[in-house]
Amino acid sequence: VDQALQLVRAAKDSGADAVKVQLFSARRLMHPSADFAQYQRGVADSTAADMLSRYELDTAAVRRLADEAGKLDLLFLATPFSPADLSLIAQLNLPAIKIASPDLVNKPLLRAAGIPFVSGACRSCTNRRKPKRFLRGSGTAGCLPGRTLRRGSG
């Protein structure tokens, strides 16, 4: 958590308007038998799921990060990876969420979100009509118009 807090402060110092965290449970996101990606081979963890679990943020850590972002006048956003991750987002009363590009077709997640979302894929995918058609008929809150998220270096 200390390193994440340092990153929030560095974002403010570099002129960022917002910070985003990823909310996930390694157990829900990845099957225990999943193998390491090529670039992950050689890590000390026994399984890829074990490795990923080191990056999970518990509720207290996310609240600390959101509080710090608020103190620094930074917009705090989160990317959920399953409907179960949305309860914390609701508790934090976030104005919007960031949807990972592969989840633009995840109707259960989008419907459960119930708040506007942003996604780089809304602007950058080569066939923009396909996600937009899906979103129009999905019963979701939808993309925030005119918003673009830019990735920082690293």
mmCIF file of C-alpha atoms in Angstrom:
data_model
loop_
_atom_site.group_PDB
_atom_site.id
_atom_site.type_symbol
_atom_site.label_atom_id
_atom_site.label_comp_id
_atom_site.label_asym_id
_atom_site.label_seq_id
_atom_site.Cartn_x
_atom_site.Cartn_y
_atom_site.Cartn_z
ATOM 1 C CA VAL A 1 0.000 0.000 0.000
ATOM 2 C CA ASP A 2 2.872 2.383 0.737
ATOM 3 C CA GLN A 3 4.167 2.052 -2.815
ATOM 4 C CA ALA A 4 0.680 2.671 -4.218
ATOM 5 C CA LEU A 5 0.344 5.788 -2.049
ATOM 6 C CA GLN A 6 3.680 7.011 -3.406
ATOM 7 C CA LEU A 7 2.352 6.493 -6.933
ATOM 8 C CA VAL A 8 -0.782 8.529 -6.146
ATOM 9 C CA ARG A 9 1.408 11.385 -4.880
ATOM 10 C CA ALA A 10 3.688 11.094 -7.913
ATOM 11 C CA ALA A 11 0.628 11.318 -10.170
ATOM 12 C CA LYS A 12 -0.352 14.582 -8.492
ATOM 13 C CA ASP A 13 3.205 15.917 -8.709
ATOM 14 C CA SER A 14 3.302 15.132 -12.433
ATOM 15 C CA GLY A 15 0.086 17.026 -13.127
ATOM 16 C CA ALA A 16 -2.368 14.133 -13.437
ATOM 17 C CA ASP A 17 -6.074 14.762 -12.960
ATOM 18 C CA ALA A 18 -6.947 11.215 -11.924
ATOM 19 C CA VAL A 19 -5.619 7.900 -10.674
ATOM 20 C CA LYS A 20 -7.010 4.430 -11.328
ATOM 21 C CA VAL A 21 -6.648 1.126 -9.544
ATOM 22 C CA GLN A 22 -7.583 -2.361 -10.653
ATOM 23 C CA LEU A 23 -9.951 -4.280 -8.398
ATOM 24 C CA PHE A 24 -9.788 -8.029 -8.719
ATOM 25 C CA SER A 25 -9.536 -11.296 -6.921
ATOM 26 C CA ALA A 26 -6.888 -13.599 -8.367
ATOM 27 C CA ARG A 27 -9.071 -16.546 -7.352
ATOM 28 C CA ARG A 28 -12.009 -15.222 -9.426
ATOM 29 C CA LEU A 29 -9.917 -13.943 -12.314
ATOM 30 C CA MET A 30 -7.655 -16.922 -12.930
ATOM 31 C CA HIS A 31 -7.992 -20.676 -12.635
ATOM 32 C CA PRO A 32 -5.453 -22.172 -10.190
ATOM 33 C CA SER A 33 -4.053 -24.392 -12.939
ATOM 34 C CA ALA A 34 -3.369 -21.477 -15.318
ATOM 35 C CA ASP A 35 0.228 -21.349 -16.475
ATOM 36 C CA PHE A 36 2.601 -18.406 -16.388
ATOM 37 C CA ALA A 37 2.933 -16.221 -19.462
ATOM 38 C CA GLN A 38 6.328 -16.523 -21.136
ATOM 39 C CA TYR A 39 7.630 -13.275 -19.622
ATOM 40 C CA GLN A 40 6.543 -14.405 -16.124
ATOM 41 C CA ARG A 41 8.441 -17.673 -16.110
ATOM 42 C CA GLY A 42 11.125 -17.821 -13.451
ATOM 43 C CA VAL A 43 9.256 -15.930 -10.729
ATOM 44 C CA ALA A 44 9.371 -17.450 -7.268
ATOM 45 C CA ASP A 45 5.608 -18.015 -6.984
ATOM 46 C CA SER A 46 4.365 -21.571 -7.318
ATOM 47 C CA THR A 47 1.459 -20.670 -9.634
ATOM 48 C CA ALA A 48 0.430 -17.760 -11.830
ATOM 49 C CA ALA A 49 -2.591 -17.238 -9.565
ATOM 50 C CA ASP A 50 -0.273 -16.963 -6.547
ATOM 51 C CA MET A 51 1.776 -14.355 -8.375
ATOM 52 C CA LEU A 52 -1.316 -12.353 -9.327
ATOM 53 C CA SER A 53 -2.674 -12.491 -5.777
ATOM 54 C CA ARG A 54 0.292 -10.395 -4.601
ATOM 55 C CA TYR A 55 -1.204 -7.466 -6.517
ATOM 56 C CA GLU A 56 -4.690 -7.626 -5.014
ATOM 57 C CA LEU A 57 -5.800 -4.604 -3.005
ATOM 58 C CA ASP A 58 -8.015 -5.248 -0.002
ATOM 59 C CA THR A 59 -10.869 -2.903 0.894
ATOM 60 C CA ALA A 60 -8.838 -0.980 3.475
ATOM 61 C CA ALA A 61 -6.023 -0.360 0.980
ATOM 62 C CA VAL A 62 -8.419 0.873 -1.699
ATOM 63 C CA ARG A 63 -10.082 3.212 0.795
ATOM 64 C CA ARG A 64 -6.677 4.615 1.798
ATOM 65 C CA LEU A 65 -5.803 5.240 -1.840
ATOM 66 C CA ALA A 66 -9.177 6.859 -2.546
ATOM 67 C CA ASP A 67 -8.819 9.070 0.545
ATOM 68 C CA GLU A 68 -5.328 10.145 -0.483
ATOM 69 C CA ALA A 69 -6.488 10.903 -4.025
ATOM 70 C CA GLY A 70 -9.331 13.005 -2.600
ATOM 71 C CA LYS A 71 -6.973 14.945 -0.352
ATOM 72 C CA LEU A 72 -4.847 15.703 -3.411
ATOM 73 C CA ASP A 73 -7.888 16.714 -5.500
ATOM 74 C CA LEU A 74 -7.422 13.780 -7.881
ATOM 75 C CA LEU A 75 -10.328 11.926 -9.444
ATOM 76 C CA PHE A 76 -10.247 8.324 -8.212
ATOM 77 C CA LEU A 77 -11.345 5.607 -10.639
ATOM 78 C CA ALA A 78 -11.265 1.834 -10.540
ATOM 79 C CA THR A 79 -11.385 -1.002 -13.055
ATOM 80 C CA PRO A 80 -13.525 -3.927 -11.874
ATOM 81 C CA PHE A 81 -12.911 -7.352 -13.363
ATOM 82 C CA SER A 82 -16.126 -9.013 -12.168
ATOM 83 C CA PRO A 83 -19.532 -7.989 -10.835
ATOM 84 C CA ALA A 84 -18.297 -8.940 -7.335
ATOM 85 C CA ASP A 85 -15.757 -6.105 -7.532
ATOM 86 C CA LEU A 86 -18.535 -3.542 -7.947
ATOM 87 C CA SER A 87 -19.667 -3.532 -4.312
ATOM 88 C CA LEU A 88 -16.545 -1.663 -3.220
ATOM 89 C CA ILE A 89 -16.982 0.798 -6.093
ATOM 90 C CA ALA A 90 -20.533 1.446 -4.914
ATOM 91 C CA GLN A 91 -19.319 2.001 -1.330
ATOM 92 C CA LEU A 92 -16.764 4.532 -2.586
ATOM 93 C CA ASN A 93 -19.447 6.350 -4.583
ATOM 94 C CA LEU A 94 -17.200 6.745 -7.626
ATOM 95 C CA PRO A 95 -18.595 8.929 -10.429
ATOM 96 C CA ALA A 96 -17.514 6.439 -13.110
ATOM 97 C CA ILE A 97 -15.440 3.334 -13.633
ATOM 98 C CA LYS A 98 -12.832 2.299 -16.187
ATOM 99 C CA ILE A 99 -13.770 -0.802 -18.149
ATOM 100 C CA ALA A 100 -10.969 -2.981 -19.478
ATOM 101 C CA SER A 101 -11.175 -3.337 -23.244
ATOM 102 C CA PRO A 102 -11.988 -7.079 -23.188
ATOM 103 C CA ASP A 103 -14.895 -6.367 -20.818
ATOM 104 C CA LEU A 104 -16.695 -4.081 -23.281
ATOM 105 C CA VAL A 105 -18.661 -7.181 -24.264
ATOM 106 C CA ASN A 106 -19.180 -8.413 -20.687
ATOM 107 C CA LYS A 107 -22.895 -7.630 -20.389
ATOM 108 C CA PRO A 108 -23.267 -8.920 -16.796
ATOM 109 C CA LEU A 109 -20.458 -6.626 -15.625
ATOM 110 C CA LEU A 110 -21.658 -3.595 -17.598
ATOM 111 C CA ARG A 111 -25.267 -3.990 -16.462
ATOM 112 C CA ALA A 112 -24.279 -4.521 -12.847
ATOM 113 C CA ALA A 113 -22.068 -1.421 -12.896
ATOM 114 C CA GLY A 114 -25.021 0.935 -13.201
ATOM 115 C CA ILE A 115 -22.783 4.003 -13.539
ATOM 116 C CA PRO A 116 -21.062 5.585 -16.545
ATOM 117 C CA PHE A 117 -17.748 4.159 -17.609
ATOM 118 C CA VAL A 118 -14.753 5.067 -19.683
ATOM 119 C CA SER A 119 -12.706 2.754 -21.840
ATOM 120 C CA GLY A 120 -9.773 3.359 -24.118
ATOM 121 C CA ALA A 121 -11.408 0.942 -26.555
ATOM 122 C CA CYS A 122 -14.313 3.334 -27.080
ATOM 123 C CA ARG A 123 -11.856 5.618 -28.833
ATOM 124 C CA SER A 124 -9.064 3.415 -30.066
ATOM 125 C CA CYS A 125 -10.371 0.114 -31.413
ATOM 126 C CA THR A 126 -10.117 -0.303 -35.166
ATOM 127 C CA ASN A 127 -13.799 -1.147 -35.523
ATOM 128 C CA ARG A 128 -15.530 1.344 -33.250
ATOM 129 C CA ARG A 129 -19.004 0.522 -34.530
ATOM 130 C CA LYS A 130 -19.034 -2.955 -33.022
ATOM 131 C CA PRO A 131 -18.624 -1.901 -29.340
ATOM 132 C CA LYS A 132 -20.927 1.076 -29.840
ATOM 133 C CA ARG A 133 -23.690 -1.139 -31.330
ATOM 134 C CA PHE A 134 -23.284 -3.557 -28.445
ATOM 135 C CA LEU A 135 -23.408 -0.794 -25.845
ATOM 136 C CA ARG A 136 -26.520 0.817 -27.331
ATOM 137 C CA GLY A 137 -28.475 -2.398 -26.904
ATOM 138 C CA SER A 138 -26.908 -3.577 -23.653
ATOM 139 C CA GLY A 139 -28.979 -1.692 -21.075
ATOM 140 C CA THR A 140 -25.802 -0.220 -19.553
ATOM 141 C CA ALA A 141 -25.117 3.296 -18.333
ATOM 142 C CA GLY A 142 -22.670 3.645 -21.243
ATOM 143 C CA CYS A 143 -19.472 5.441 -22.112
ATOM 144 C CA LEU A 144 -18.897 8.976 -20.943
ATOM 145 C CA PRO A 145 -18.937 11.127 -24.077
ATOM 146 C CA GLY A 146 -15.803 13.015 -24.976
ATOM 147 C CA ARG A 147 -13.583 11.359 -22.381
ATOM 148 C CA THR A 148 -10.215 9.962 -23.286
ATOM 149 C CA LEU A 149 -7.928 8.129 -20.916
ATOM 150 C CA ARG A 150 -4.258 8.327 -21.738
ATOM 151 C CA ARG A 151 -1.809 5.843 -20.411
ATOM 152 C CA GLY A 152 1.230 7.134 -18.633
ATOM 153 C CA SER A 153 4.648 5.761 -19.385
ATOM 154 C CA GLY A 154 5.326 2.442 -17.698
#
